[in-house]
Structure formats: structure tokens, C-alpha cells
CSV table of C-alpha atoms and ligand atoms in Angstrom, one decimal:
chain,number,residue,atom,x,y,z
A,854,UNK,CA,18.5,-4.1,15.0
A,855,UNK,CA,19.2,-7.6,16.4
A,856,UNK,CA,18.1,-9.6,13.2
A,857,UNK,CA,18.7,-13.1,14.7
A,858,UNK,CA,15.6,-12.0,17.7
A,859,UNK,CA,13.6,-10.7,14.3
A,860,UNK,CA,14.3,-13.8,12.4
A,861,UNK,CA,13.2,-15.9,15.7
A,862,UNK,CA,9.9,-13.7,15.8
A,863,UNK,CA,9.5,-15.4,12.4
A,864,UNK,CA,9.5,-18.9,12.5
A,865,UNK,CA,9.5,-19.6,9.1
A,866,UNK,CA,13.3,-17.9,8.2
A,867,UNK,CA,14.4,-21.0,9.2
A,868,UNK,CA,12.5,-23.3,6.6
A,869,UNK,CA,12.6,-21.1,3.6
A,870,UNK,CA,13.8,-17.6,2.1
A,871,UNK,CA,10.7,-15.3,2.1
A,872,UNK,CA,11.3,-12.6,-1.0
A,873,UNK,CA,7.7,-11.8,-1.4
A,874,UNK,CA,7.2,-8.9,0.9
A,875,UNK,CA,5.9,-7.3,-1.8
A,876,UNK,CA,2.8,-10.0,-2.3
A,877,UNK,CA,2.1,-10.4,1.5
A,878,UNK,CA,4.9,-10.9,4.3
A,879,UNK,CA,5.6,-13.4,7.3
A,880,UNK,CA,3.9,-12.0,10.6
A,881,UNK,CA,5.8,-12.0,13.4
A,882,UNK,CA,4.5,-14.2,16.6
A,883,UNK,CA,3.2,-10.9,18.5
A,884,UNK,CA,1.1,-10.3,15.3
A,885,UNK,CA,-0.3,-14.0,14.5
A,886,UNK,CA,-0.6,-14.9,18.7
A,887,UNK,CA,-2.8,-11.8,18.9
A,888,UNK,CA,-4.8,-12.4,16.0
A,889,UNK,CA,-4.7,-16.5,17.1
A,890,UNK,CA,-5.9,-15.0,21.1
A,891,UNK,CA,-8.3,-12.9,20.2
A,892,UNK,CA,-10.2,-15.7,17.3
A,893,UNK,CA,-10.2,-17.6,20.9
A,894,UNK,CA,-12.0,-15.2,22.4
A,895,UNK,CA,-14.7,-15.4,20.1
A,896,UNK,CA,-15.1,-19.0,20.7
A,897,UNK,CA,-15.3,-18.8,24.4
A,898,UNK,CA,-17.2,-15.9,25.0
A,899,UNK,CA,-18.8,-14.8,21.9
A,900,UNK,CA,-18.4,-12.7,19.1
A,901,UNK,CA,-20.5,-9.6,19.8
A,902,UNK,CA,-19.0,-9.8,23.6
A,903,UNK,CA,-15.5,-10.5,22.5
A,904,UNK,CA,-15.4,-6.9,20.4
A,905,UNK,CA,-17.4,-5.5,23.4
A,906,UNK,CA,-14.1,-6.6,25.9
A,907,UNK,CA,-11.1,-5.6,22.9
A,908,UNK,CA,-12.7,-2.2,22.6
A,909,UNK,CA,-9.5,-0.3,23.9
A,910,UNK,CA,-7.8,-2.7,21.5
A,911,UNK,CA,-9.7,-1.8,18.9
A,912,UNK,CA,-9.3,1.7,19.5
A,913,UNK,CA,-5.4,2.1,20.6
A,914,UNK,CA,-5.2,0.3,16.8
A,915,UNK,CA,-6.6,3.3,15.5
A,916,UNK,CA,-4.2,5.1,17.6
A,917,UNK,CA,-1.0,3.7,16.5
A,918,UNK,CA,-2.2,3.9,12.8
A,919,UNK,CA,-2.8,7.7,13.0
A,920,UNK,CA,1.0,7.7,15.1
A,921,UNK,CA,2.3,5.4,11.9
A,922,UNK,CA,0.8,8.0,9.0
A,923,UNK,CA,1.1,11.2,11.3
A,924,UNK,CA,-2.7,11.8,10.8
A,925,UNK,CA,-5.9,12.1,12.8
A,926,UNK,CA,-7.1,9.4,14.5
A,927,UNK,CA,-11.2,10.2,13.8
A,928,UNK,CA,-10.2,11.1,9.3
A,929,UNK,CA,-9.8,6.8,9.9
A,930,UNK,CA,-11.7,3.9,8.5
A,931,UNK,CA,-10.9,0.5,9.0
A,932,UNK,CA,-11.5,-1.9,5.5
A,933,UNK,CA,-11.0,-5.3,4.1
A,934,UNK,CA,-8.1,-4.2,1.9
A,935,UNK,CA,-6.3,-1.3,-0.4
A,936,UNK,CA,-8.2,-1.4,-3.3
A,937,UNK,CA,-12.1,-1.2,-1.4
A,938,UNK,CA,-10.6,1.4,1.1
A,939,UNK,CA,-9.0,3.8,-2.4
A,940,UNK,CA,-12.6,3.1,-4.0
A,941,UNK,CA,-14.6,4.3,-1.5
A,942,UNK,CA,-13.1,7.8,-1.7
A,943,UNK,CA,-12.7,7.6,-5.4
A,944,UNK,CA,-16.4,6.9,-6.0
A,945,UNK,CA,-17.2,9.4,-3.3
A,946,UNK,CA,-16.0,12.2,-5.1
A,947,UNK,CA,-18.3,14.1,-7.6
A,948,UNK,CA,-16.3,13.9,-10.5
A,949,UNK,CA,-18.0,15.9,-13.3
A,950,UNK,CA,-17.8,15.7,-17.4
A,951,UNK,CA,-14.8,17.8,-18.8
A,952,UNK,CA,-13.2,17.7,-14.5
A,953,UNK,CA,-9.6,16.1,-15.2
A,954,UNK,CA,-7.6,13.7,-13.1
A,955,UNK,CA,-3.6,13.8,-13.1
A,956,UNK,CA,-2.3,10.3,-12.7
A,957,UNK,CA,1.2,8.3,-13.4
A,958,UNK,CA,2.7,6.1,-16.2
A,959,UNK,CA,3.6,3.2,-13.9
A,960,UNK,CA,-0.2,3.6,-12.2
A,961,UNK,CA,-1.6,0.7,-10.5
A,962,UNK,CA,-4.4,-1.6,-12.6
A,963,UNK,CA,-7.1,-1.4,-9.9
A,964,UNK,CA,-6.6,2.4,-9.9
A,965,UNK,CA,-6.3,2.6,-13.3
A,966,UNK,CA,-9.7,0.9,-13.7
A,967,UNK,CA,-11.6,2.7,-11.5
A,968,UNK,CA,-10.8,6.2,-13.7
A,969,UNK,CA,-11.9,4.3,-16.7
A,970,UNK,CA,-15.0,3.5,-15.6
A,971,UNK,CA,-15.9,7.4,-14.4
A,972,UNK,CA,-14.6,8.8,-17.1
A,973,UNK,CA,-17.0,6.2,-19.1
A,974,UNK,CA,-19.9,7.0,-16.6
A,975,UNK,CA,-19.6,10.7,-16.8
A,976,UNK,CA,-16.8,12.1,-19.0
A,977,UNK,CA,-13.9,12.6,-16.5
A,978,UNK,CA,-10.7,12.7,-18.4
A,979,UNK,CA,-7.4,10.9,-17.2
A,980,UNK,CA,-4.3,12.3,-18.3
A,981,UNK,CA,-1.3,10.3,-17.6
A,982,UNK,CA,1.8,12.8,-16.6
A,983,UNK,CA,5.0,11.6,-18.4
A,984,UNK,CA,8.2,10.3,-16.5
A,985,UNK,CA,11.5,12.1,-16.4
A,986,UNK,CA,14.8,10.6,-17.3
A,987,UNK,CA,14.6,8.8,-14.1
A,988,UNK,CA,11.2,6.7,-15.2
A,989,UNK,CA,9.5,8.5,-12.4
A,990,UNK,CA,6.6,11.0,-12.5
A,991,UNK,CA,8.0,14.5,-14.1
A,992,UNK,CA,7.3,17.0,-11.6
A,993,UNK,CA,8.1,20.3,-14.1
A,994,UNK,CA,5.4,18.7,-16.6
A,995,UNK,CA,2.6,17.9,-13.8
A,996,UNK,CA,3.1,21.5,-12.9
A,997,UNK,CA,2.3,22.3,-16.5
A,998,UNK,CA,-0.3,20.1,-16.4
A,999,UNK,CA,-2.0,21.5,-14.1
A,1000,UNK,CA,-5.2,24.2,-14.4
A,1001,UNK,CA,-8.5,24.8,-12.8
A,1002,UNK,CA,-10.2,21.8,-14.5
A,1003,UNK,CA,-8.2,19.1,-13.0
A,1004,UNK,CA,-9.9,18.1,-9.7
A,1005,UNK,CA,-7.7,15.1,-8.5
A,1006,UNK,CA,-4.3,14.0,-8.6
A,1007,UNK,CA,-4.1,10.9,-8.0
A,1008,UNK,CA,-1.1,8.1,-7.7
A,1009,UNK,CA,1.1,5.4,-6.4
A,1010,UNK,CA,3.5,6.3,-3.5
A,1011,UNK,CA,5.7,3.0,-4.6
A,1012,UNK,CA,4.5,0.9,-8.1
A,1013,UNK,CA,3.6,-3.0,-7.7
A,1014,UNK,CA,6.1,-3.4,-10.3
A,1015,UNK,CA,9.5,-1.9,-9.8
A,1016,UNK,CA,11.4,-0.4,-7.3
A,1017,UNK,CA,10.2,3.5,-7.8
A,1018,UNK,CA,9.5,5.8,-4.8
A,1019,UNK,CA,7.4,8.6,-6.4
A,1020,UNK,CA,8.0,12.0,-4.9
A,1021,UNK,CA,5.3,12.3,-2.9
A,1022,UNK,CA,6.3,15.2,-1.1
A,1023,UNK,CA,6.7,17.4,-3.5
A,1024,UNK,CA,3.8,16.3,-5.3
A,1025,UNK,CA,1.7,17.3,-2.3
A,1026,UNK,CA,3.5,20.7,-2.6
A,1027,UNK,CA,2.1,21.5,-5.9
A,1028,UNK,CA,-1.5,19.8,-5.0
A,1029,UNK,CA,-1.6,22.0,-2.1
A,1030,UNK,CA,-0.3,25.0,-4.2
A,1031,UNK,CA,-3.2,24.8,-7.3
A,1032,UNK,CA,-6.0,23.4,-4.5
A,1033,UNK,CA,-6.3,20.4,-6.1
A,1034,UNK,CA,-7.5,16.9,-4.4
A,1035,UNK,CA,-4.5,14.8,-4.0
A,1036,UNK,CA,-4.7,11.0,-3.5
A,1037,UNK,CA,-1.8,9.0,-2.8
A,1038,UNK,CA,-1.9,4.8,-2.3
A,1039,UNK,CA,0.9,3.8,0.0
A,1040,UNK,CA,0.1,0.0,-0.3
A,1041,UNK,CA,3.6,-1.2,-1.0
A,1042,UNK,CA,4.9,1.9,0.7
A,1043,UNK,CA,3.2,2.1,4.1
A,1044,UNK,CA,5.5,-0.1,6.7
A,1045,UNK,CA,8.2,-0.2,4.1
A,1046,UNK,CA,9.6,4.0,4.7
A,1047,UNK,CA,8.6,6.2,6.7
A,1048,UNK,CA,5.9,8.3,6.2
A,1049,UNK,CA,4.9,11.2,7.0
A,1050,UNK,CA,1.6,12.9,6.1
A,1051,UNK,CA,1.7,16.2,7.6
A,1052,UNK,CA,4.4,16.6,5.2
A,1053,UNK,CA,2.7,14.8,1.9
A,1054,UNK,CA,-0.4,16.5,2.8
A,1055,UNK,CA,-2.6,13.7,0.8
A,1056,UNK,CA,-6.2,14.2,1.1
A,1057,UNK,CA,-6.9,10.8,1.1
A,1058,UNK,CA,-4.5,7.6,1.5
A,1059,UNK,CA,-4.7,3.9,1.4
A,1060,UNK,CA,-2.9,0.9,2.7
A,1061,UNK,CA,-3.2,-2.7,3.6
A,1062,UNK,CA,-2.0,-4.6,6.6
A,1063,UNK,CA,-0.2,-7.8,4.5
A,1064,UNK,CA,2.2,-6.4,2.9
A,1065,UNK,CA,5.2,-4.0,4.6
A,1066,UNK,CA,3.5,-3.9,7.6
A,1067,UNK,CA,3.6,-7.3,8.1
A,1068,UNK,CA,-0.1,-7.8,9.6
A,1069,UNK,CA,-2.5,-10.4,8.8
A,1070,UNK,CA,-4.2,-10.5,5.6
A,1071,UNK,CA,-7.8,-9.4,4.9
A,1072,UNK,CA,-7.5,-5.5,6.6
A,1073,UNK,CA,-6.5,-2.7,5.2
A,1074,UNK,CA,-7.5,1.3,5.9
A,1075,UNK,CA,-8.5,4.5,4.3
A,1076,UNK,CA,-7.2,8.1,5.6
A,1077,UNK,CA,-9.4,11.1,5.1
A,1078,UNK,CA,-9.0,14.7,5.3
A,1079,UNK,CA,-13.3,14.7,5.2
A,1080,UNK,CA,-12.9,18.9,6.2
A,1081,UNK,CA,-10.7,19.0,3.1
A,1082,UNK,CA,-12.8,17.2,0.6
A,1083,UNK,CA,-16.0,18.4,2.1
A,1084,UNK,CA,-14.6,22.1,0.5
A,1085,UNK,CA,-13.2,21.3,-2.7
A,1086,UNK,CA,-15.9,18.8,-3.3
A,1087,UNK,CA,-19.3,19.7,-1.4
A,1088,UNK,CA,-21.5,17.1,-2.4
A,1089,UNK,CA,-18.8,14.1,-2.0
A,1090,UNK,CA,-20.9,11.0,-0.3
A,1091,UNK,CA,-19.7,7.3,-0.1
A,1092,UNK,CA,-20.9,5.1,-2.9
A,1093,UNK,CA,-22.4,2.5,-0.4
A,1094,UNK,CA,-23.2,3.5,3.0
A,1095,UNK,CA,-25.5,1.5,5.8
A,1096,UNK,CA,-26.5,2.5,9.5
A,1097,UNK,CA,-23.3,2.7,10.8
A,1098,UNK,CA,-21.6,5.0,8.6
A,1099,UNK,CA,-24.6,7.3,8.9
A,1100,UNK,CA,-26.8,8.3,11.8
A,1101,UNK,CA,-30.6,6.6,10.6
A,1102,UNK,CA,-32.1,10.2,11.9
A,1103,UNK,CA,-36.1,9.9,10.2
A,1104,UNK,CA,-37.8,8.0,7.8
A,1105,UNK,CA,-36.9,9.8,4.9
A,1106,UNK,CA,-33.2,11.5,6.5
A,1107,UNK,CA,-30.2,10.5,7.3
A,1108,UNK,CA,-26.8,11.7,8.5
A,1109,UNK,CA,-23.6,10.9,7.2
A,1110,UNK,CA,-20.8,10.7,10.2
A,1111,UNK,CA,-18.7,13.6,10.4
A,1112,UNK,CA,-15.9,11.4,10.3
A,1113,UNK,CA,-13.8,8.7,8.6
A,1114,UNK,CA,-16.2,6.3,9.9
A,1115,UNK,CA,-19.0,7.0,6.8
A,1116,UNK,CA,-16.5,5.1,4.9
A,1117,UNK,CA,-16.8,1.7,7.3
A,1118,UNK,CA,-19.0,-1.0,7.7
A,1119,UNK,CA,-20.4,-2.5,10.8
A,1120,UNK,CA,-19.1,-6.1,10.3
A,1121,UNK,CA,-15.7,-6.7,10.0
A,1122,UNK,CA,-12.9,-9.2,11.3
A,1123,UNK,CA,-11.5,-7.8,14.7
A,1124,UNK,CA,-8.9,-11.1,15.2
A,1125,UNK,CA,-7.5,-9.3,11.7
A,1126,UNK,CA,-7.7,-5.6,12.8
A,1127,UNK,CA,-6.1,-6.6,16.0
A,1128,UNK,CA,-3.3,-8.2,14.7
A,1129,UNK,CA,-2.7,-5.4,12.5
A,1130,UNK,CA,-2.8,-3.3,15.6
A,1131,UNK,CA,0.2,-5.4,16.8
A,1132,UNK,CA,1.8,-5.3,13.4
A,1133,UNK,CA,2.1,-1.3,13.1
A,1134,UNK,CA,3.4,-1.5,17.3
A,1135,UNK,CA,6.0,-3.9,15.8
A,1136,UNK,CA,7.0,-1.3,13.1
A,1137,UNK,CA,7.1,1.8,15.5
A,1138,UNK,CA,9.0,-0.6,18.0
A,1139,UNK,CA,11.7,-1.1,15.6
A,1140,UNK,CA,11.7,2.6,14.1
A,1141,UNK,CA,10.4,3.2,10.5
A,1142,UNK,CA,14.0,5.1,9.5
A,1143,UNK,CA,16.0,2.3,10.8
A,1144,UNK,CA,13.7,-0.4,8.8
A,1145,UNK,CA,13.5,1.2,5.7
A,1146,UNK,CA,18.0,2.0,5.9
A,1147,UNK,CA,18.1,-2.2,6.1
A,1148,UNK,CA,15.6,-2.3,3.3
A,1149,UNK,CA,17.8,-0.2,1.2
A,1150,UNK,CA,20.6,-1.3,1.9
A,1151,UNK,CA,19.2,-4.9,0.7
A,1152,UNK,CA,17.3,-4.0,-2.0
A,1153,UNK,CA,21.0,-2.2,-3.7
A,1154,UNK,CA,22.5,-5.1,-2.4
A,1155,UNK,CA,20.2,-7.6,-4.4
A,1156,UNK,CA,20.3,-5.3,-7.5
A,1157,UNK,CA,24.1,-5.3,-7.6
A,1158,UNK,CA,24.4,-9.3,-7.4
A,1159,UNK,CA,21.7,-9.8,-9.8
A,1160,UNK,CA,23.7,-7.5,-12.6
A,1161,UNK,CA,26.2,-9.9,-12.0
A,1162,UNK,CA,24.7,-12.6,-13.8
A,1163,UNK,CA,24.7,-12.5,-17.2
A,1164,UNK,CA,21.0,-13.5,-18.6
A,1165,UNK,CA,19.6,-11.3,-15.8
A,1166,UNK,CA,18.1,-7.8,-16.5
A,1167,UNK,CA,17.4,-5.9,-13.3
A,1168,UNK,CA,14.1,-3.8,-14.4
A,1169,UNK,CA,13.7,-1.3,-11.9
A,1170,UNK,CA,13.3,2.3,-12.5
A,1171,UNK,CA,13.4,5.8,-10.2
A,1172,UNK,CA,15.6,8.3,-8.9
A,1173,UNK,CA,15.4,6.5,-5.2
A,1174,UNK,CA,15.0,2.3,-5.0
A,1175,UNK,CA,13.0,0.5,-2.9
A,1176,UNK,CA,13.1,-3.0,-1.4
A,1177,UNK,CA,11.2,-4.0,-4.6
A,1178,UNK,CA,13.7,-5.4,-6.8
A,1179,UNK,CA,12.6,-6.7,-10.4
A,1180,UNK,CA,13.9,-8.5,-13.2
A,1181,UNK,CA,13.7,-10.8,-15.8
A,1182,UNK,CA,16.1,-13.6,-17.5
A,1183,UNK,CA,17.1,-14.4,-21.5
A,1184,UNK,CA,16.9,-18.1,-19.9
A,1185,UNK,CA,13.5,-18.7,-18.5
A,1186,UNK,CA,10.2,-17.1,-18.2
A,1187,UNK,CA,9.1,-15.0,-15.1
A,1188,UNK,CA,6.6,-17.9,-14.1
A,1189,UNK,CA,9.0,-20.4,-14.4
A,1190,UNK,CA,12.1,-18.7,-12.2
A,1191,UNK,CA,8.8,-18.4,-9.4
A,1192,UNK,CA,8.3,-22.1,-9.9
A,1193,UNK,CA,12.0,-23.1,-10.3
A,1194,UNK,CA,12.6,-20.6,-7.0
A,1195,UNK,CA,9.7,-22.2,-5.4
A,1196,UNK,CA,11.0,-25.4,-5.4
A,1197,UNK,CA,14.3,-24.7,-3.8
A,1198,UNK,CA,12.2,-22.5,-0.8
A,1199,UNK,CA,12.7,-19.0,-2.3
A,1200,UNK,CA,9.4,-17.4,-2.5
A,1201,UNK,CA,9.1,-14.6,-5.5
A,1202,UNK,CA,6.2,-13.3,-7.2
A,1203,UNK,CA,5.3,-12.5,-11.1
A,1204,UNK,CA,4.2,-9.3,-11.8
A,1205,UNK,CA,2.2,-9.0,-14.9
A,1206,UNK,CA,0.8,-6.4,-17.5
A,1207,UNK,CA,-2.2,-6.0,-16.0
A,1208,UNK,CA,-0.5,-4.5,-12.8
A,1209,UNK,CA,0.8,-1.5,-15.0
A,1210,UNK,CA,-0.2,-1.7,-17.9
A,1211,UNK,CA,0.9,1.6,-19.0
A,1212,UNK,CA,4.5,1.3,-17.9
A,1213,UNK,CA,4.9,-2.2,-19.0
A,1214,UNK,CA,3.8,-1.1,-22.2
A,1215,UNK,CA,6.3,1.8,-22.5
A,1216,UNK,CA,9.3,-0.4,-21.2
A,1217,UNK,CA,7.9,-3.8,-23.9
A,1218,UNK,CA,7.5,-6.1,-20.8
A,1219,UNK,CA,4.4,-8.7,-20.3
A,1220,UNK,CA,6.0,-10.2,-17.3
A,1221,UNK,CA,8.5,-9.3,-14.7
A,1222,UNK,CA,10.0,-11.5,-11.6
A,1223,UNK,CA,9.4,-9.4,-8.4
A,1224,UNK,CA,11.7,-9.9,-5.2
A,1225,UNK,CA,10.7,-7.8,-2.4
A,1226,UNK,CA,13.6,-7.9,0.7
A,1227,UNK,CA,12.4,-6.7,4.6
A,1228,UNK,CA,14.5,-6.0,7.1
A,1229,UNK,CA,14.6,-9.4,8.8
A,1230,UNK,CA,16.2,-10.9,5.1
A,1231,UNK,CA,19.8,-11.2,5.0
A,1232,UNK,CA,22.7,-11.3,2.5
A,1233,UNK,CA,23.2,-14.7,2.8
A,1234,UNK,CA,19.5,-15.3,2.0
A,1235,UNK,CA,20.4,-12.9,-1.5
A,1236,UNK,CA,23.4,-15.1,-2.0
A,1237,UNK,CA,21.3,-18.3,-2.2
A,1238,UNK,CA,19.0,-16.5,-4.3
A,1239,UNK,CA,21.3,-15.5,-6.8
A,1240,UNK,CA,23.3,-19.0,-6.7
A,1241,UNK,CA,20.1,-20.3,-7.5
A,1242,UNK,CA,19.5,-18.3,-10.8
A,1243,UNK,CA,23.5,-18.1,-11.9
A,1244,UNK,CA,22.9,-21.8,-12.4
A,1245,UNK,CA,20.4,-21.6,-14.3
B,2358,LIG,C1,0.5,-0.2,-5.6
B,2358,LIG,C2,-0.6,-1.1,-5.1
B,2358,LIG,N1,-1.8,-0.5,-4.9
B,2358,LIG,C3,-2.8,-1.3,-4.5
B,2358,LIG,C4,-2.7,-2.6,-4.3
B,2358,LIG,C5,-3.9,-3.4,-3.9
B,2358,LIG,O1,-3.9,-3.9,-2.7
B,2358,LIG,P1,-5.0,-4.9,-2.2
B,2358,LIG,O2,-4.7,-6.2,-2.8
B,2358,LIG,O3,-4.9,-5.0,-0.7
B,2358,LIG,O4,-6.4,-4.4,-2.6
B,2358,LIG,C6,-1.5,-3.3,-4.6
B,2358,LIG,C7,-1.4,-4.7,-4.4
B,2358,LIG,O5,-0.4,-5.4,-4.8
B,2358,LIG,C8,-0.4,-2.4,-5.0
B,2358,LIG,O6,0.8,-3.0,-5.3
């Protein structure tokens, strides 16, 4: 990879050290001209017209997602971000009193909420699987776990709040195995590995452009395998639907799509979507293996310097690490290392409770400092980092 051409696709390496991949990243120039160039079009020709001339755009899009995830292009819907896109096939599914759902410890909070509420609704029950002595989901107890009542396993490929890749894999093994519903969000995973599904075998996966992926912010998708749920869960509609995810076929009838569109929405932002479609050609450009080798290799490199410092504690967890590095200091607060950062041009984010509040709880932490590293960071960009916090 020639990381000085990356860094020049992103203009703003040279002002300041981006460490918030996790949060949202930089777009490259393809990414932000074609979202800039298409927001154009829409002033000079029109809105309506503008979509009606980008239609192969909007389509090859599509394409090069379903390349990305290694899915079908038609089990697609295009949405605002992650957490609509993972509720509209959560609430789709006709989750029954005593049904069960398998889920993680380090679960995300949006995810998290949404079982509460069904399980208030109708009497789902959540069961959380424990971790193994790597912190990561236990695979021998989930088997255990699992029985003819439990209807859904559902989790996070990579947690918002440590460096954890979940076996997804082999979790799909055992879904597969039992016949069991398996959902799997790849938010902070998708553009970050790569990934692919006709080896998960998820029924159902979400993502957003903003993060690994490096697209615009405001888009994000859904993956369905609709044949898949339609059998294990006949009866399984959308929560809210309108005339384009259904065909309007009487009066009193109508239709839902056959496809992922019954999830979608007519109106949506196309400069965004487009720009994501630029973003994902940008990540199959470069090659997801040899990305997500850089990542590592920066992520272990960022770990190692930050044990060097004595008032740091690195807080990741998991058998594999990602580019999600966390950690918090006896010196200052999470919020005030952002700040401090901040003010010298390093961007970090805070991770709080309410993220995962289940793992937080289990590990005592309220707040953790997150530093996510892409491939287009560099050591020296670590170094300043850790300068920064050494002096402290
Ligand atoms: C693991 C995980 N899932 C889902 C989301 C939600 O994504 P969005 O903000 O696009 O809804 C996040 C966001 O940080 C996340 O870390």
C-alpha cells in the first residue's frame, strides 16, 4: 500500500492525527467529490431527474456492497444508519412469549434495548451467553445454550468498546447446525476485516457507511436472507412499511416485495448512498486482507506503546484484536484525555456505560478512552499520541 497517495487522498492527515475511526472516519476525495458532484446535480437539474440519471450508480452501489459482504445483491436495503437498518429486521420478526434470544456480554446498547423492549411487549427472554477466559463469547456454553426455544442469536461482530472480534464464523456454524435465526451487526467490523458471509452464514447483517468504510455519514444498509427468515419465521413483516416496500395491489391488499427492498423507504439521500458507493470501491481497490494486516499491525503496535506508560491501562479484551484500541489513565478522566488530545489535534472518542453496559459492568468501568487506527495512520502518528499522554 503506498500510504503517502492514501494520506494525500485525505487532506486532513496533514492538519491533525485522526484516531476516531471507530466514531466516524475521514473520506477520501473520491468518496466526498462524488458525494460533493452528485449534491450538484441536484441543483442543476433537479432532484427527482438527478436520481433518474445516477440510476446505474445507484445500482452498481448495490453491486459492490453485495461483492464487499459476499451476498445477494436483491437480500439489500439501503438505510439511514446501523441501528434503523438492525431494527427493522429485529422488529420484523415474530418473536413470541417464552421464544429465547442468545446474545453477548459486551452487546451493543441500541441492541440491547431493542430486546428489552420485546421481551417487555411480549415475554421474549434474553439470555446473555458468558465469555471465556478470553472475554469473548464462550462458544462450548452457547452450544449448551442452545434448544428449540431460542429463536435468534443475535450479536456484535466487533464491540463499540474494546478491541474484540467475536467468532463469527463459528457462531454461524452452530446457528446453522440447531436452525436458529442468526443476526450479526458488523458496524465497527464491516470495512475494517474482511468479511465474508457465505462463510458466517448470518441471516441478517447491518452496517454503516461512516465508520471503517470510510463513506459519508447518514447511510447505512441491512442484509437479508428474506428466503431464510420467511421459513423459520412465516409471518415476519417489517414494522413500518409504505408503497414502496410493498406493491399497493387493492383497496384492502397489499404486497410486500419479495426482496430486501420491503425494508427501504422511498426517500433517501442519493449524494450519501453514492459516496458510499465510492467508499466500498475504495476498500475493494485496496484489498480488505491487506487493510485489515495494516490495521493489526497498528492496533498491536498502539497497544504495546500505551503499556509503556505507567498510569495507562490498555482495556481491550479477545482472543483476536482489532484496530479498536481502549484504555483508561490513573491521571485523568476519559473525557478529559479527549479534550486534552483534542487540543493538541489528536481526535479520540469516550466510550461510555451505556455503550455496553453489561461488559462495563463486569470489567467496573463507567468510561473508557477509545483510539481506533486505519490503514492510512502511521507509527509516527502513535508516537505523538503516546508523547502526548506520557506527559501527562
Ligand atoms: C457495535 C455497534 N453497533 C451499532 C452501532 C450503531 O451505529 P449507528 O450509529 O450508525 O446507528 C455502533 C455505533 O457506534 C456500534 O459500535
Amino acid at each position: 500500500m503506498d500510504i503517502d497517495q492514501l494520506r494525500q487522498d485525505t487532506p486532513a492527515t496533514s492538519e491533525l492525527i485522526h484516531l476516531n475511526n471507530a466514531g466516524s472516519s475521514l473520506s477520501p476525495l473520491p468518496v466526498f467529490n462524488e458525494f460533493l458532484r452528485y449534491s450538484r446535480r441536484e441543483q442543476e437539474i433537479g432532484g427527482y431527474e438527478a436520481v433518474d440519471e445516477a440510476k446505474e450508480l445507484v445500482e452498481k452501489t448495490y453491486q459492490s456492497l453485495a461483492t464487499l459482504l459476499h451476498v445477494d445483491r436483491a437480500d439489500l436495503s439501503r438505510f439511514e444508519n446501523s441501528t434503523r437498518a438492525w431494527d427493522m429486521a429485529f422488529y420484523a420478526l415474530p418473536l413470541r412469549k417464552g421464544d429465547r434470544i442468545l446474545t453477548t456480554v459486551s452487546e451493543y446498547g441500541a441492541n440491547y434495548i431493542s430486546y428489552l423492549q420485546v421481551a417487555k411487549k411480549s415475554g421474549v427472554r434474553i439470555e446473555v451467553v458468558p465469555n471465556d477466559e478470553y472475554g469473548q463469547i464462550d462458544l462450548t456454553s452457547l452450544e449448551r445454550m442452545v434448544a428449540d426455544d431460542v429463536k435468534l442469536i443475535s450479536l456484535n461482530h466487533l464491540p463499540t468498546n474494546s478491541g474484540q472480534v467475536n467468532p463469527a464464523e463459528e457462531i454461524g456454524k452452530i446457528a446453522q447446525e440447531h436452525n436458529i435465526l442468526y443476526q450479526l451487526d458488523i458496524c465497527q467490523s464491516v470495512g475494517q476485516l474482511p468479511l465474508d458471509n457465505s462463510r458466517i452464514r448470518a441471516d441478517i447483517l447491518s452496517g454503516t457507511s461512516r465508520k471503517y468504510l470510510r463513506g459519508p455519514r447518514g447511510t447505512g444498509f441491512l442484509y437479508t436472507n428474506t428466503e431464510r427468515i420467511d421459513d423459520l419465521m412465516p409471518g415476519n413483516e417489517p414494522p413500518l412499511l409504505d408503497h414502496f416496500a410493498t406493491e399497493w395491489v387493492d383497496v384492502d391488499e397489499y404486497r410486500l416485495r419479495p426482496n430486501g427492498q420491503r425494508y427501504e423507504t422511498f426517500e433517501f439521500s442519493y449524494a450519501s448512498f453514492l459516496g458510499f458507493g465510492k467508499a466500498i470501491e475504495y476498500a475493494l481497490n485496496l484489498g480488505l486482507e491487506n487493510t485489515w494486516r495494516r490495521i493489526r499491525e497498528l492496533g498491536d503496535y498502539l497497544r504495546e506503546e500505551l503499556e509503556t506508560i505507567d498510569h495507562i491501562t490498555v482495556q481491550d479484551i479477545g482472543r483476536i484484536k482489532s484496530g479498536i484500541v481502549t484504555f483508561s489513565s490513573s491521571k485523568m478522566n476519559a473525557q478529559e484525555i479527549k479534550m486534552y488530545l483534542r487540543a493538541e489535534k489528536v481526535n479520540v472518542s469516550v466510550g461510555d456505560i451505556t455503550g455496553a453496559l453489561i461488559d462495563m459492568r463486569q470489567r467496573g468501568l463507567e468510561f473508557i478512552v477509545r483510539s481506533s487506527v486505519h490503514y492510512y495512520n502511521t507509527r509516527d502518528e502513535i508516537d505523538r499520541m503516546c508523547d502526548l499522554l506520557r506527559t501527562l
